[in-house]
Short mmCIF file of C-alpha atoms in Angstrom, two decimals:
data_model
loop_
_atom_site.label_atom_id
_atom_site.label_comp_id
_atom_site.label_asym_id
_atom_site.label_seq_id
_atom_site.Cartn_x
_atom_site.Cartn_y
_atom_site.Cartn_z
CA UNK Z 1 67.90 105.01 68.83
CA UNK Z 2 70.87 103.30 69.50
CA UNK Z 3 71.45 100.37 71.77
CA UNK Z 4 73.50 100.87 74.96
CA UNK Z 5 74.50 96.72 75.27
CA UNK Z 6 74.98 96.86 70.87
CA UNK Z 7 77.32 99.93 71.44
CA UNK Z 8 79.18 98.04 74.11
CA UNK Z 9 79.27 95.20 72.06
CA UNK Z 10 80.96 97.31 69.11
CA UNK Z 11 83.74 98.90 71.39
CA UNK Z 12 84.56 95.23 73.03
CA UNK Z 13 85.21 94.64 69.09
CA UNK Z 14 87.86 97.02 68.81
CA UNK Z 15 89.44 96.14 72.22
CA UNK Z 16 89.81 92.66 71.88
CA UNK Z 17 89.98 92.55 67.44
CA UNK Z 18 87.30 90.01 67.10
CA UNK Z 19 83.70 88.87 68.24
CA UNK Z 20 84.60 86.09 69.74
CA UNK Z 21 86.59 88.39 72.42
CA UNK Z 22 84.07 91.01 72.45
CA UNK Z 23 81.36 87.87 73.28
CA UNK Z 24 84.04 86.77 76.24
CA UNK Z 25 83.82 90.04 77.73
CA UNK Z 26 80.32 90.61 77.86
CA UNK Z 27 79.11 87.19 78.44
CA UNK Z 28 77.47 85.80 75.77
CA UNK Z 29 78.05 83.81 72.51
CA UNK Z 30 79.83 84.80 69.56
CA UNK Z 31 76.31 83.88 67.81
CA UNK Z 32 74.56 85.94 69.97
CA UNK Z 33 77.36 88.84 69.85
CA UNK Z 34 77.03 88.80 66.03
CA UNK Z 35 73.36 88.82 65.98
CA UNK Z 36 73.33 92.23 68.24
CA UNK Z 37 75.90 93.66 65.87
CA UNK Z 38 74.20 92.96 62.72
CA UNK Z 39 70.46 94.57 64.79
CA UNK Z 40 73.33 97.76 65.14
CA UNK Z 41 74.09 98.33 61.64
CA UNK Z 42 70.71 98.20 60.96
CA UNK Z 43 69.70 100.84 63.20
CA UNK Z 44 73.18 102.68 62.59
CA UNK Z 45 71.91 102.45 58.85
CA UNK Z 46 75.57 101.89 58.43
CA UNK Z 47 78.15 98.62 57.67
CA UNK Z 48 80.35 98.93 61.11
CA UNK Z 49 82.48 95.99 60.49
CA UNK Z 50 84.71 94.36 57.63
CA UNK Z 51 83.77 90.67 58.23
CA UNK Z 52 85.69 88.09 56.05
CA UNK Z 53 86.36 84.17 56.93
CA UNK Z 54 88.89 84.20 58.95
CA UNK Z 55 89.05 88.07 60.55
CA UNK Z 56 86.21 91.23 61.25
CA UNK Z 57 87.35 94.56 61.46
CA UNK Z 58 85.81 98.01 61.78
CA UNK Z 59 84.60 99.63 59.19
CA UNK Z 60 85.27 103.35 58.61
CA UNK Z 61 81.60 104.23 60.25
CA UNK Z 62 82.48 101.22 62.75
CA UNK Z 63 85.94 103.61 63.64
CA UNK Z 64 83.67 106.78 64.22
CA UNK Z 65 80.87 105.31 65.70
CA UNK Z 66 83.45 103.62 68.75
CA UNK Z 67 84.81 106.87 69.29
CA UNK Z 68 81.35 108.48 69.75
CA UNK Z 69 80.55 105.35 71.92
CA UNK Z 70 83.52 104.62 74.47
CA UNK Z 71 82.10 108.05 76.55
CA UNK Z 72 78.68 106.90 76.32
CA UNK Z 73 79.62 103.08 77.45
CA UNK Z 74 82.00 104.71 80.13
CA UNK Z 75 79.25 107.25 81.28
CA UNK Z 76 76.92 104.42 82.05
CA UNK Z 77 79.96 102.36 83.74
CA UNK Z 78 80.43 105.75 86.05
CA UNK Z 79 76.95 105.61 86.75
CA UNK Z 80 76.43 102.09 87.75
CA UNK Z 81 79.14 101.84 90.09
CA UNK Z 82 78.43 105.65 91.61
CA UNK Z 83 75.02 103.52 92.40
CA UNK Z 84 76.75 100.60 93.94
CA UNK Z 85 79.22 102.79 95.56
CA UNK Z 86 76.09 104.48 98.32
CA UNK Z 87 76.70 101.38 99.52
CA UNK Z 88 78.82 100.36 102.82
CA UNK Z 89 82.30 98.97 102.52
CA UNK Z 90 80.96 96.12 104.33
CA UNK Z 91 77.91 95.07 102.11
CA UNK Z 92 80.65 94.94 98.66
CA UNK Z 93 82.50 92.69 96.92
CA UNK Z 94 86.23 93.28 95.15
CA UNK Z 95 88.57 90.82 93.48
CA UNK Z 96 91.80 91.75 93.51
CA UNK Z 97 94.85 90.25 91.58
CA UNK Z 98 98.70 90.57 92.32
CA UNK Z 99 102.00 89.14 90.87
CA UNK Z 100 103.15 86.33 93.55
CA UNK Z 101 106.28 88.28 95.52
CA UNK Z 102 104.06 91.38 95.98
CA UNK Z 103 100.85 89.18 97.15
CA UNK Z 104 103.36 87.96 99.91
CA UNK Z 105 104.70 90.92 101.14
CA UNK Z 106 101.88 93.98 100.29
CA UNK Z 107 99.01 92.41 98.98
CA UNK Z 108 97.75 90.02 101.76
CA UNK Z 109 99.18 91.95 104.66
CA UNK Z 110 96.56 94.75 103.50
CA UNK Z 111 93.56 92.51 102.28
CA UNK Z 112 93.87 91.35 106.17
CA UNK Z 113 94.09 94.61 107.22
CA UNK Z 114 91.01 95.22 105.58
CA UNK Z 115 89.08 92.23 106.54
CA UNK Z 116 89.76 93.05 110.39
CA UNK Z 117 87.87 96.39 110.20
CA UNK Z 118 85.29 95.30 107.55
CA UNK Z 119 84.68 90.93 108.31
CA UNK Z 120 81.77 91.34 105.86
CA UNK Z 121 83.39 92.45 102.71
CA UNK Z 122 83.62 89.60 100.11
CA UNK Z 123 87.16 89.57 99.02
CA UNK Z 124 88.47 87.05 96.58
CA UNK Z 125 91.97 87.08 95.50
CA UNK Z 126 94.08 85.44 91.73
CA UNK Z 127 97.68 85.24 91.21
CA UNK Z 128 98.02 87.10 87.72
CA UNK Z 129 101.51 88.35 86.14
CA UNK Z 130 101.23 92.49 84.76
CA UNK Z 131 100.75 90.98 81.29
CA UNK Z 132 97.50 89.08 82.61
CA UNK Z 133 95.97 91.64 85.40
CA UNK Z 134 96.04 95.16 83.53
CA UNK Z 135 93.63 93.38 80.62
CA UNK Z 136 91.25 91.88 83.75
CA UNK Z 137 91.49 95.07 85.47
CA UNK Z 138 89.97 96.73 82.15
CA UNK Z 139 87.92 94.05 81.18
CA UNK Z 140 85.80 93.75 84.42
CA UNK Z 141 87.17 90.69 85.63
CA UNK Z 142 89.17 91.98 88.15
CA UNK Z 143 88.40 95.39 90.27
CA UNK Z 144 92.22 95.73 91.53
CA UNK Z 145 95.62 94.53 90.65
CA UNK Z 146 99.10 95.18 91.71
CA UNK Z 147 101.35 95.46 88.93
CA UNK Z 148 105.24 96.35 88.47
CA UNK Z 149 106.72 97.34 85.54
CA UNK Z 150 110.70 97.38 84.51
CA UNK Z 151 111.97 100.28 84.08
CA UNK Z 152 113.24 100.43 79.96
CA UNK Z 153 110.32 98.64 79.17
CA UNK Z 154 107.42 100.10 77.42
CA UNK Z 155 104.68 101.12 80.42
CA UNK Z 156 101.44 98.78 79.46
CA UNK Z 157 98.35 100.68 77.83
CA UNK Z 158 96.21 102.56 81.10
CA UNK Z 159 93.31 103.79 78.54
CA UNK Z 160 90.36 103.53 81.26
CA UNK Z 161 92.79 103.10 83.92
CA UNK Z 162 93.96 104.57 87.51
CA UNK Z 163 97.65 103.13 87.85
CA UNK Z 164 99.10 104.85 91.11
CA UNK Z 165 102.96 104.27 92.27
CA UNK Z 166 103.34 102.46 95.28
CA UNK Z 167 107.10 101.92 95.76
CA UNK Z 168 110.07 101.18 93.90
CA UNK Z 169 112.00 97.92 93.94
CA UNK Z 170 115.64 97.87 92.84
CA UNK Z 171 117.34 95.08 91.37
CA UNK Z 172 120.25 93.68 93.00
CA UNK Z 173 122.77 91.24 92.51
CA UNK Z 174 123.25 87.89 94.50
CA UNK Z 175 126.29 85.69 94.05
CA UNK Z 176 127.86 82.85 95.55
CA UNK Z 177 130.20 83.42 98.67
CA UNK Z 178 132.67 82.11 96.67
CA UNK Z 179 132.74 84.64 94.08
CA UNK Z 180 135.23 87.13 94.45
CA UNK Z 181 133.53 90.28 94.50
CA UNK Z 182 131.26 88.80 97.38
CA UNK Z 183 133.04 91.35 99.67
CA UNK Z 184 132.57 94.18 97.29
CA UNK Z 185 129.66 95.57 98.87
CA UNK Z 186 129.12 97.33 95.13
CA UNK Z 187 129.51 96.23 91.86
CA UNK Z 188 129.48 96.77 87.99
CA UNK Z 189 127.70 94.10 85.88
CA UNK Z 190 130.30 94.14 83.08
CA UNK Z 191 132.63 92.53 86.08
CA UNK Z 192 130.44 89.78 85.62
CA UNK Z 193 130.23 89.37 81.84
CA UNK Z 194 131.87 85.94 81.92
CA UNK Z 195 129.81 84.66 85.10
CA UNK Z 196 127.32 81.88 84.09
CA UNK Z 197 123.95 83.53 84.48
CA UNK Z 198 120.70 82.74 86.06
CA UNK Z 199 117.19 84.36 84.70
CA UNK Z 200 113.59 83.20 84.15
CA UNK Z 201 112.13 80.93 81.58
CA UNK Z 202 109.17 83.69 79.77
CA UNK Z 203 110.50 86.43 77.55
CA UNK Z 204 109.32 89.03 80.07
CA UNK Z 205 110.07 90.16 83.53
CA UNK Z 206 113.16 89.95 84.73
CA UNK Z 207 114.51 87.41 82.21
CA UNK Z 208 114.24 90.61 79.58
CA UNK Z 209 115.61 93.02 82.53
CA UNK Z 210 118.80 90.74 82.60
CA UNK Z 211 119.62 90.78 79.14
CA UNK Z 212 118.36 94.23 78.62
CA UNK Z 213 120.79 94.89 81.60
CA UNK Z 214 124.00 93.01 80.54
CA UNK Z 215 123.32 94.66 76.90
CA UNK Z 216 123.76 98.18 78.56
CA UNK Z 217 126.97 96.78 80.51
CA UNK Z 218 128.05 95.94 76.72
CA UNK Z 219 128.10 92.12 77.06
CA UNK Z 220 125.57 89.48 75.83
CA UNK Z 221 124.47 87.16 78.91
CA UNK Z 222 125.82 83.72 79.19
CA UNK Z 223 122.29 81.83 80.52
CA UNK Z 224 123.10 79.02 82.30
CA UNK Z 225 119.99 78.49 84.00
CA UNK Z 226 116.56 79.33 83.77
CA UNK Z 227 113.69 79.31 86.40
CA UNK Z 228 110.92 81.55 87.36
CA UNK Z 229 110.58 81.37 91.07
CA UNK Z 230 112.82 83.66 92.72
CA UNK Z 231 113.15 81.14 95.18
CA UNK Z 232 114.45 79.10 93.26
CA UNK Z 233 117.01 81.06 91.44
CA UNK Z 234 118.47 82.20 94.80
CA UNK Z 235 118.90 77.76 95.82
CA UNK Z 236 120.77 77.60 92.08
CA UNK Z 237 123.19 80.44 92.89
CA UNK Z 238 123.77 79.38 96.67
CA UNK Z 239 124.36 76.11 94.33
CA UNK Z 240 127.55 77.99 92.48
CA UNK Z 241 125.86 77.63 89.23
CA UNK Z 242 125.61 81.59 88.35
CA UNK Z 243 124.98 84.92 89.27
CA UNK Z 244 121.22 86.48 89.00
CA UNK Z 245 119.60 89.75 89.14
CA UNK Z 246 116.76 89.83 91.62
CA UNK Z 247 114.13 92.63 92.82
CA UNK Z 248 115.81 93.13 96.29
CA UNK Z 249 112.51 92.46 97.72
CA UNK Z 250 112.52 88.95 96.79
CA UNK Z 251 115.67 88.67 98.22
CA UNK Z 252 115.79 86.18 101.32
CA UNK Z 253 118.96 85.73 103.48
CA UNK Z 254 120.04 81.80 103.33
CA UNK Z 255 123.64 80.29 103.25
CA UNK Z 256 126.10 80.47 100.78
CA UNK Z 257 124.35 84.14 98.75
CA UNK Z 258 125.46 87.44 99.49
CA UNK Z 259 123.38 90.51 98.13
CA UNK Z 260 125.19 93.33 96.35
CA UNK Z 261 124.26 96.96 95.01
CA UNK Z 262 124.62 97.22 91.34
CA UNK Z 263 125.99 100.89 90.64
CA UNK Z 264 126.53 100.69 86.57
CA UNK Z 265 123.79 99.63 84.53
CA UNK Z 266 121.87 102.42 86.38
CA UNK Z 267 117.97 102.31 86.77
CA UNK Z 268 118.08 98.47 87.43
CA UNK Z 269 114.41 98.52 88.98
CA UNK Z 270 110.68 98.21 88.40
CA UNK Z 271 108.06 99.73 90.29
CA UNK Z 272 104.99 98.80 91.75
CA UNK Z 273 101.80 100.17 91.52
CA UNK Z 274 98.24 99.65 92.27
CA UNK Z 275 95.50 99.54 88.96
CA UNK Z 276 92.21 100.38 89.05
CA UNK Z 277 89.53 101.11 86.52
CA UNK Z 278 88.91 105.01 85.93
CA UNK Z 279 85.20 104.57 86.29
CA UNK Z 280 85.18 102.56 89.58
CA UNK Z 281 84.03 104.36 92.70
CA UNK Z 282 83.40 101.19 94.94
CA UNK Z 283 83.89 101.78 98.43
CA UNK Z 284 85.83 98.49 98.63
CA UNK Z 285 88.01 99.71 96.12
CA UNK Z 286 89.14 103.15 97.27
CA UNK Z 287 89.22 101.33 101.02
CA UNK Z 288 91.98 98.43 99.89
CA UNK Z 289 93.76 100.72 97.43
CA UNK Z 290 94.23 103.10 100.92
CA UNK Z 291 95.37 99.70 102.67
CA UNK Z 292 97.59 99.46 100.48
CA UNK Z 293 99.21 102.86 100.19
CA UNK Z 294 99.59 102.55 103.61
CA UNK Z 295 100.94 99.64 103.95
CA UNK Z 296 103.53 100.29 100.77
CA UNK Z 297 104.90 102.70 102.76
CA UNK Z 298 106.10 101.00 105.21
CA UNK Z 299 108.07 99.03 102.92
CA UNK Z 300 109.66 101.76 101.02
#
């Protein structure tokens, strides 16, 4: 008979591509890890993985044997949690994770919520970016994330997932008062394809979304500045040093910026969701994920 915790073992290698990763996410050592795997092909009667010095991959049995094993691993995740889930709202625990302008706005507003009708429920909270939370969601790590996703942008992989829409965020356009299409109300980026521009430092978010943007307005952005608090790319273009594109709910009214509508690139926005794990029937869960659906919509 096979091992459950061996099988789980097996399908962490083909998540993660290695045992060290598949030993991370179960919580043991990569000695250990291997150990279990080796105790699997001998009761598979089978060589599951392709192990040379520097990589391990599955074998064809290893391929076969994962497919016949993610139901059985998910099955026991399902029951586990439908266990934990008889309990009260107030006797569980849930960690939830959020991208930073969302935490402020959506994501603490409802945790509060939530702690004023249930004081007993253990939350914990971690500032992670998409890239970061969908792999804790899966991984176990975290039980709930808020995520947003640009729209253009390949959506991230929800095998084992529940992602569910919360709102949608457009992107706007904040320039200097001094600019002269401040009193324009609406604009077209390619009016702006000589403007110094300001975007983030990573090679996601909304540093991609501004070149991805200005490439559909048929210019290459000039990027005069780079920063990745929206903060503080709204101070640098108060500052006269360039235009940005901003979620509009990041936006806060100071001197010297003026917000405008974008009407050509069109679908300049991400949206917003809320990620849990398929398999997850905590009380805390479905109770927060509510708070939040709630309290999305008054934001919408």
């Amino acid at each position: 008979m096979l091992d459950s915790y061996r099988l789980r073992l097996l399908v962490a290698v083909a998540d993660t591509g290695s045992i060290a990763g598949a030993a991370a996410a179960l919580g043991c050592s990569p000695a250990a890890a291997s150990q279990q795997l080796a105790v699997l092909e001998r009761e598979a009667e089978a060589q599951l993985l392709e192990r040379s010095a520097r990589s391990v991959r599955l074998s064809s049995a290893g391929r076969i044997l994962v497919d016949h094993a993610r139901p059985i691993v998910a099955g026991l995740d399902r029951a586990g949690r439908a266990v934990a889930a008889a309990g009260t709202v107030d006797g569980g625990r849930i960690r939830v994770a959020s991208f930073a302008t969302a935490s402020r706005r959506l994501v603490a507003p409802a945790m509060a919520s939530l702690r004023r009708r249930h004081p007993q429920l253990d939350q914990t909270f971690t500032e992670l970016e998409p890239e970061d939370a969908v792999p804790a969601v899966r991984e176990g790590r975290v039980d709930l994330a808020v995520t947003h996703q640009y729209a253009g942008f390949p959506a991230p992989d929800a095998r084992g997932l529940h992602p569910e829409h919360l709102l949608t965020d457009p992107l706007s356009l904040v320039v200097p008062v001094s600019d002269p299409h401040a009193g324009d109300g609406q604009v077209r980026l390619e009016d702006f394809a000589a403007a110094g521009w300001i975007s983030g430092r990573s090679t996601q978010g909304f540093q991609a979304m501004t070149e991805m943007a200005a490439r559909l307005a048929g210019f290459e952005p000039r990027i005069t500045s780079r920063a990745d608090s929206y903060g503080v790319v709204l101070n640098l273009v108060g500052a006269g040093l360039g235009v940005a594109l901003v979620p509009r709910s990041t936006f806060v009214a100071r001197p010297g910026i003026v917000l405008l509508n974008v009407t050509t690139p069109a679908r300049l926005a991400r949206t917003v969701h809320v990620v849990t794990r398929d398999s997850d029937h905590s009380p805390a869960v479905r109770a927060l994920r509510d708070a939040l659906i709630k309290k999305a919509a008054t934001l919408r």
